Amino acid sequence: MAIQNIIKPENLVYTKSKILTDIPMHYCPGCSHGVVNKLMAEVIEEMGIQEDVIGVAPVGCAVFIYKFLDIDFQQAAHGRAPAVATAIKRLMPNKYVFTYQGDGDLAAIGTAETIHACNRGENILIIYINNGIYGMTGGQMAPTTIDGMKTATCPYGRNNEVNGYPLNITNLLAILEGTCYVTRQSVHNAGSVRKTKQAILKGFKNSMLGKGTSVIEVVSTCNSGWKMTPEQANNWMVENMFPVYPMGDLKDL
Amino acid sequence: MAKIKGAIVVNTERCKACNLCVVACPKDVIALSKEVNDKGYNFAYMQNEDACVGCAACAYVCPDACITVYKVKVEE
Amino acid sequence: MSEEIKLMKGNEAIAHAAIRCGCDGYFGYPITPQSEIMETLMEEEPWKTTGMVVLQAESEVGAINMVYGGAGSGKKVMTSSSSPGISLKQEGISYIAGADLPCLIVNVMRGGPGLGTIQPSQADYFQAVKGGGHGDYQQIVLAPASVQEMADFTVLGFELAFKYLNPVMILADGIIGQMMEKVSLPLFQKRMTDEEIKEKYPWAAYGKPSHRKPNVISSLEIESVEMEKRNQRFQAKYRKIEENEVRFEELECQDAEYMLVAFGTSARVCQKTVELAREQGIKLGLIRPITLWPFPKNEIAKYTSQVKCFFSIEMNAGQMVEDVRLAVNGKTEVAYYGRMGGIVPSPDEVIEFVKTKMV
C-alpha cells in the first residue's frame, strides 16, 4: 500500500497535542522532561480543561515549561511551587492546579513547602521529576543522587559518610494523611509512558474530588548530566535507579 | 486476512536526533538520516516503510512530540 | 449609617479592616508581637461570611509564596509578620515586585539583629525602604502611628498595591500593634467575584480561555536587553509613585526653628516633645512621614532655610536620618537621636537632646 494512502486524516492515531506550543522545547535531546511536558499537554487537551488549569513552574530545567504548554502559569521561586499552588487552589477551588518540579526544587530547597502542602491535603497535583542530578546548573549532586553516582559536586561518587543518603521523599509523602494518590512512574518506553499518562489523568481528577494531594514521581534520565546517550541513560536508570526508586503506586485512596 | 499498515511523519525541524524512537520501534522501521535539519540534527525518518504497523511506540517515547502516526487496516 | 467605633489593639484593627475591605486571602505564620492579626482572623472565621481564605502556613517563606500565588491570581491577598519573619519573606517580596504583583505585607517591628527582642523597634527602616530583597525594586511603605491608621492603611495599602501593581508594606512597631485605642472601622466592601477579576485584571493567571495568549506570572527574563527594559519600566513606575503618593503630616511647622522628623511610635513621642518645647518657648515643629517610601524629601527640603537643625528621632541606630540628610542636602544641620533594643525614647530625653544643639 502506498504511503500516501496511509497518511490521511481518517487514519491518524497519534499527533502532537494542540496544548503543546510550536516553540521547540529547550530540553537536551532525549530528556525525560520533554515526554512529561508532552503528557501534561495531552491530558489537559483530552480532559478539555485548558481554561480551568493553572500550572506552577519551578526553578530548574523546567523553568520555561510555561513556554511549552498553552495554559496560564505562575513561575515560582526555587522550591516554593507547592506554597504558590496552595494559594491558587484555595482562592480558586474550581480550578485544576498543578506544580511541576525537579528533585532539587521539590526534595531539597522546597522540602518544607512540599511536605506541608501534602500534609494539609491541598487538592493539587504535584509532578515530580527525579533524575538524581541538578541538570540546569550543570550536573551537581541532588538530594536523590544514588550511592556511588558521580556528579560535579561528588566527582568520586556519592558517599554516605560525606554526602548523606539519597532522599526517598515520595515514600515520606505517601505516609502523610493529606495525600490521596502517590505513585512512582517512568517514561523510558511506550508502556511506561502510557502508565504515566494514566497517572496524570487520575491526579488531575483527584484534585476536584477533595481527596487531598496527588503526587506523581517520574523517575527520569538526565543523559547530559549523566554523560551518556539517551539510550544508555534509559538502561542505566532501569538498572540503577529503579532498585532505589521502585515503580508503582505507593498509595491510591 | 486483515493486515495492519502504518506510517509516521516526522517533524524534522523539531527532531533532536535523540534516537529514542529508533530504539523504541519494535519493527526496526526508523533510522536517523544522514541529512541534517536547520539545527544540525540528523533527524529521524522511516527507513523501512513497509514494516511499520502504526503502533506509535516511537511517538509515545519522543520527548519532542515530533512524530505523527497513521494506521490503516488492509484486507488481503 | 452611624460610625462604628470600637476599642481594640492595632493588630486586631488590621484583621478587622482586612475582612471589611474585601480581602481575599491572608497567609501568615505566628511571631510576636503581631500574632493577634492571624488570631483575630481565625476567631472571626471570615470564610463563613465574606469567603476570605485564612491560612496558617508552615513558615514565613511558605506564607509569602502563598501571597505570590494569590496575587498572581488577581486576588487581594496579604501576610503579616515581625522583623525576623520579614527577613525570611524578602525572597518572595522581590519576586512579587519583579512580577508586578499587588499585595499587602505588614511588619510589626521588633528589635534586632538576629532573634533580638520582642520589644518594639524601628530598626527595619532600611530593609523596608531600601529594598530588603535582591534586585532593583521598591515597595510602598506606610508608617501608621495609631490604631486608627492600622485600619486605614490596610484599606489604603490595598488601593495603592492595585493602583501600581506593586507590593505595599505597613511598617508598624510592637507598640502600635499591641496598644489599644478607639478605632472607626472601614465600611464593608464586597470581595470581587472571579468574573470581576477577569474583567479588571486581565493579566491574572486564572485559566486561559481560547481567545487569548497564556497569562504567565513570572519575574524571569533571560534576554538582558528585555530585562533592562523591564527594569526601566519598574523605575518609571517608581518615579510615578514618588510623584503622586508622598504622604506626611506637619505639626507646628510654620514658625519652627528646630524640626523633629519621626514616624510611628517615635512620632507620638515627638508630638508630646513639641508640646513641651512650645511651653518652654522653643519653636519646635514635627514632620511625620506617613510614606517612608516615597519619602517626603521635598516637603522637608522646603524648611531648610528657616530651620536651624533637623532632628531625626528613631527607635534604631539612625536609619531614617540618612534620608533626612539627603533631603536637607547640606543646607542646614541634621542630627539623630534614638534608642535601640526595644527602648522608646521619652519626650524629656528628646527635648534635652534638642537643647544641646540650640545656639
Coordinates of C-alpha atoms in Angstrom, one line a residue, chain C residues 15-188:
Chain C
A15 CA -7.5 41.9 60.8
H16 CA -11.0 43.6 61.0
A17 CA -10.1 46.1 58.3
A18 CA -8.8 43.3 56.0
I19 CA -12.1 41.4 56.3
R20 CA -14.1 44.6 55.8
C21 CA -12.2 45.8 52.8
G22 CA -12.9 42.7 50.8
C23 CA -9.5 40.9 51.3
D24 CA -9.5 37.5 49.6
G25 CA -6.7 35.8 51.5
Y26 CA -4.4 36.1 54.4
F27 CA -1.4 33.8 54.8
G28 CA 0.8 34.0 57.8
Y29 CA 3.0 32.4 60.4
P30 CA 2.9 33.3 64.1
I31 CA 5.5 35.6 65.6
T32 CA 5.4 38.1 68.4
P33 CA 4.4 41.0 68.5
Q34 CA 1.8 40.6 65.7
S35 CA 0.2 37.2 66.2
E36 CA -3.1 38.8 67.1
I37 CA -3.6 39.5 63.4
M38 CA -4.0 35.9 62.4
E39 CA -5.6 35.0 65.8
T40 CA -8.3 37.6 65.2
L41 CA -8.9 36.4 61.7
M42 CA -9.2 32.8 62.8
E43 CA -11.6 33.9 65.5
E44 CA -13.7 35.9 63.1
E45 CA -13.8 32.9 60.6
P46 CA -14.4 35.2 57.6
W47 CA -14.5 32.2 55.2
K48 CA -18.0 31.7 56.6
T49 CA -19.1 35.3 55.9
T50 CA -17.1 37.0 53.1
G51 CA -15.4 33.9 51.8
M52 CA -11.9 35.2 52.7
V53 CA -9.3 32.4 52.9
V54 CA -7.2 32.5 56.1
L55 CA -4.3 30.0 56.3
Q56 CA -1.5 29.4 58.8
A57 CA 1.5 28.5 56.7
E58 CA 4.4 26.2 57.5
S59 CA 6.8 29.2 57.6
E60 CA 7.1 32.8 56.6
V61 CA 8.7 31.6 53.4
G62 CA 5.6 29.5 52.7
A63 CA 3.3 32.4 53.6
I64 CA 4.9 35.0 51.3
N65 CA 4.9 32.5 48.4
M66 CA 1.2 31.8 49.0
V67 CA 0.8 35.6 48.7
Y68 CA 2.6 35.4 45.4
G69 CA 0.3 32.7 44.2
G70 CA -2.8 34.6 45.3
A71 CA -1.7 37.9 43.9
G72 CA -0.9 36.2 40.6
S73 CA -4.5 35.0 40.5
G74 CA -5.6 38.7 40.7
K75 CA -6.8 38.3 44.3
K76 CA -6.5 40.8 47.2
V77 CA -4.0 39.0 49.5
M78 CA -1.8 39.8 52.4
T79 CA 0.6 38.5 55.0
S80 CA 1.9 39.8 58.3
S81 CA 5.0 39.2 60.4
S82 CA 7.6 40.8 62.5
S83 CA 11.2 41.6 61.8
P84 CA 12.9 38.1 61.7
G85 CA 10.0 36.8 59.8
I86 CA 10.1 39.7 57.4
S87 CA 13.7 38.8 56.7
L88 CA 12.6 35.4 55.6
K89 CA 10.0 36.9 53.3
Q90 CA 12.4 39.0 51.4
E91 CA 13.0 36.5 48.6
G92 CA 9.2 36.3 48.0
I93 CA 8.8 40.1 48.1
S94 CA 11.5 40.5 45.5
Y95 CA 9.7 38.0 43.2
I96 CA 6.4 39.8 43.8
A97 CA 7.9 43.1 42.9
G98 CA 9.6 41.5 39.9
A99 CA 6.3 40.1 38.6
D100 CA 4.3 43.4 39.0
L101 CA 2.0 41.9 41.6
P102 CA -0.1 43.7 44.2
C103 CA -0.1 42.6 47.8
L104 CA -0.1 43.9 51.4
I105 CA 2.7 43.0 53.8
V106 CA 2.5 44.0 57.4
N107 CA 5.7 44.3 59.5
V108 CA 5.1 44.9 63.2
M109 CA 8.8 45.5 64.0
R110 CA 10.7 44.2 67.0
G111 CA 14.3 44.8 67.9
G112 CA 17.2 43.1 66.2
P113 CA 19.6 42.0 64.8
G114 CA 19.0 38.2 64.9
L115 CA 16.4 37.0 67.3
G116 CA 16.9 40.3 69.1
T117 CA 14.0 41.2 71.3
I118 CA 10.2 41.1 71.2
Q119 CA 10.1 44.8 72.3
P120 CA 9.2 47.5 69.8
S121 CA 11.7 48.9 67.4
Q122 CA 12.1 50.7 64.1
A123 CA 15.2 49.0 63.0
D124 CA 13.8 47.6 59.8
Y125 CA 13.6 51.0 58.2
F126 CA 16.5 50.3 55.8
Q127 CA 15.2 46.9 55.0
A128 CA 11.7 48.3 54.2
V129 CA 12.6 51.4 52.2
K130 CA 15.9 50.5 50.6
G131 CA 14.6 47.1 49.3
G132 CA 15.3 44.2 51.6
G133 CA 15.5 41.6 48.9
H134 CA 17.6 41.3 45.8
G135 CA 17.4 43.4 42.7
D136 CA 16.4 47.0 42.0
Y137 CA 12.9 47.3 43.4
Q138 CA 10.9 49.4 45.7
Q139 CA 7.9 48.8 47.8
I140 CA 5.5 51.5 49.0
V141 CA 6.0 51.8 52.8
L142 CA 3.2 53.2 55.1
A143 CA 4.0 54.0 58.7
P144 CA 1.0 54.1 61.0
A145 CA 1.2 56.0 64.3
S146 CA -2.2 54.9 65.7
V147 CA -4.6 52.0 65.8
Q148 CA -6.9 54.1 63.5
E149 CA -4.1 54.2 61.0
M150 CA -3.5 50.5 61.2
A151 CA -7.1 50.1 60.0
D152 CA -7.0 52.9 57.5
F153 CA -3.7 51.9 56.0
T154 CA -4.9 48.3 55.4
V155 CA -7.5 49.7 53.1
L156 CA -5.1 52.3 51.6
G157 CA -2.4 49.7 51.2
F158 CA -4.5 47.5 49.0
E159 CA -5.7 50.5 47.0
L160 CA -2.1 51.5 46.3
A161 CA -1.0 48.0 45.7
F162 CA -3.6 47.5 42.9
K163 CA -3.1 51.0 41.6
Y164 CA 0.6 50.4 40.9
L165 CA 0.7 46.6 40.8
N166 CA 3.3 46.7 43.5
P167 CA 3.9 45.3 47.0
V168 CA 2.9 47.7 49.8
M169 CA 4.2 47.3 53.3
I170 CA 2.7 48.6 56.5
L171 CA 5.7 49.3 58.8
A172 CA 4.4 49.5 62.3
D173 CA 6.1 48.5 65.6
G174 CA 5.3 46.5 68.6
I175 CA 3.7 49.4 70.4
I176 CA 1.3 50.3 67.6
G177 CA 0.5 46.6 67.2
Q178 CA -0.2 46.0 70.9
M179 CA -1.7 49.2 72.2
M180 CA -5.5 49.6 72.4
E181 CA -7.2 52.7 71.1
K182 CA -10.6 53.5 69.8
V183 CA -11.0 52.9 66.1
S184 CA -13.6 53.6 63.5
L185 CA -13.5 50.5 61.2
P186 CA -13.9 50.8 57.5
L187 CA -17.2 50.1 55.8
F188 CA -17.8 46.6 54.4

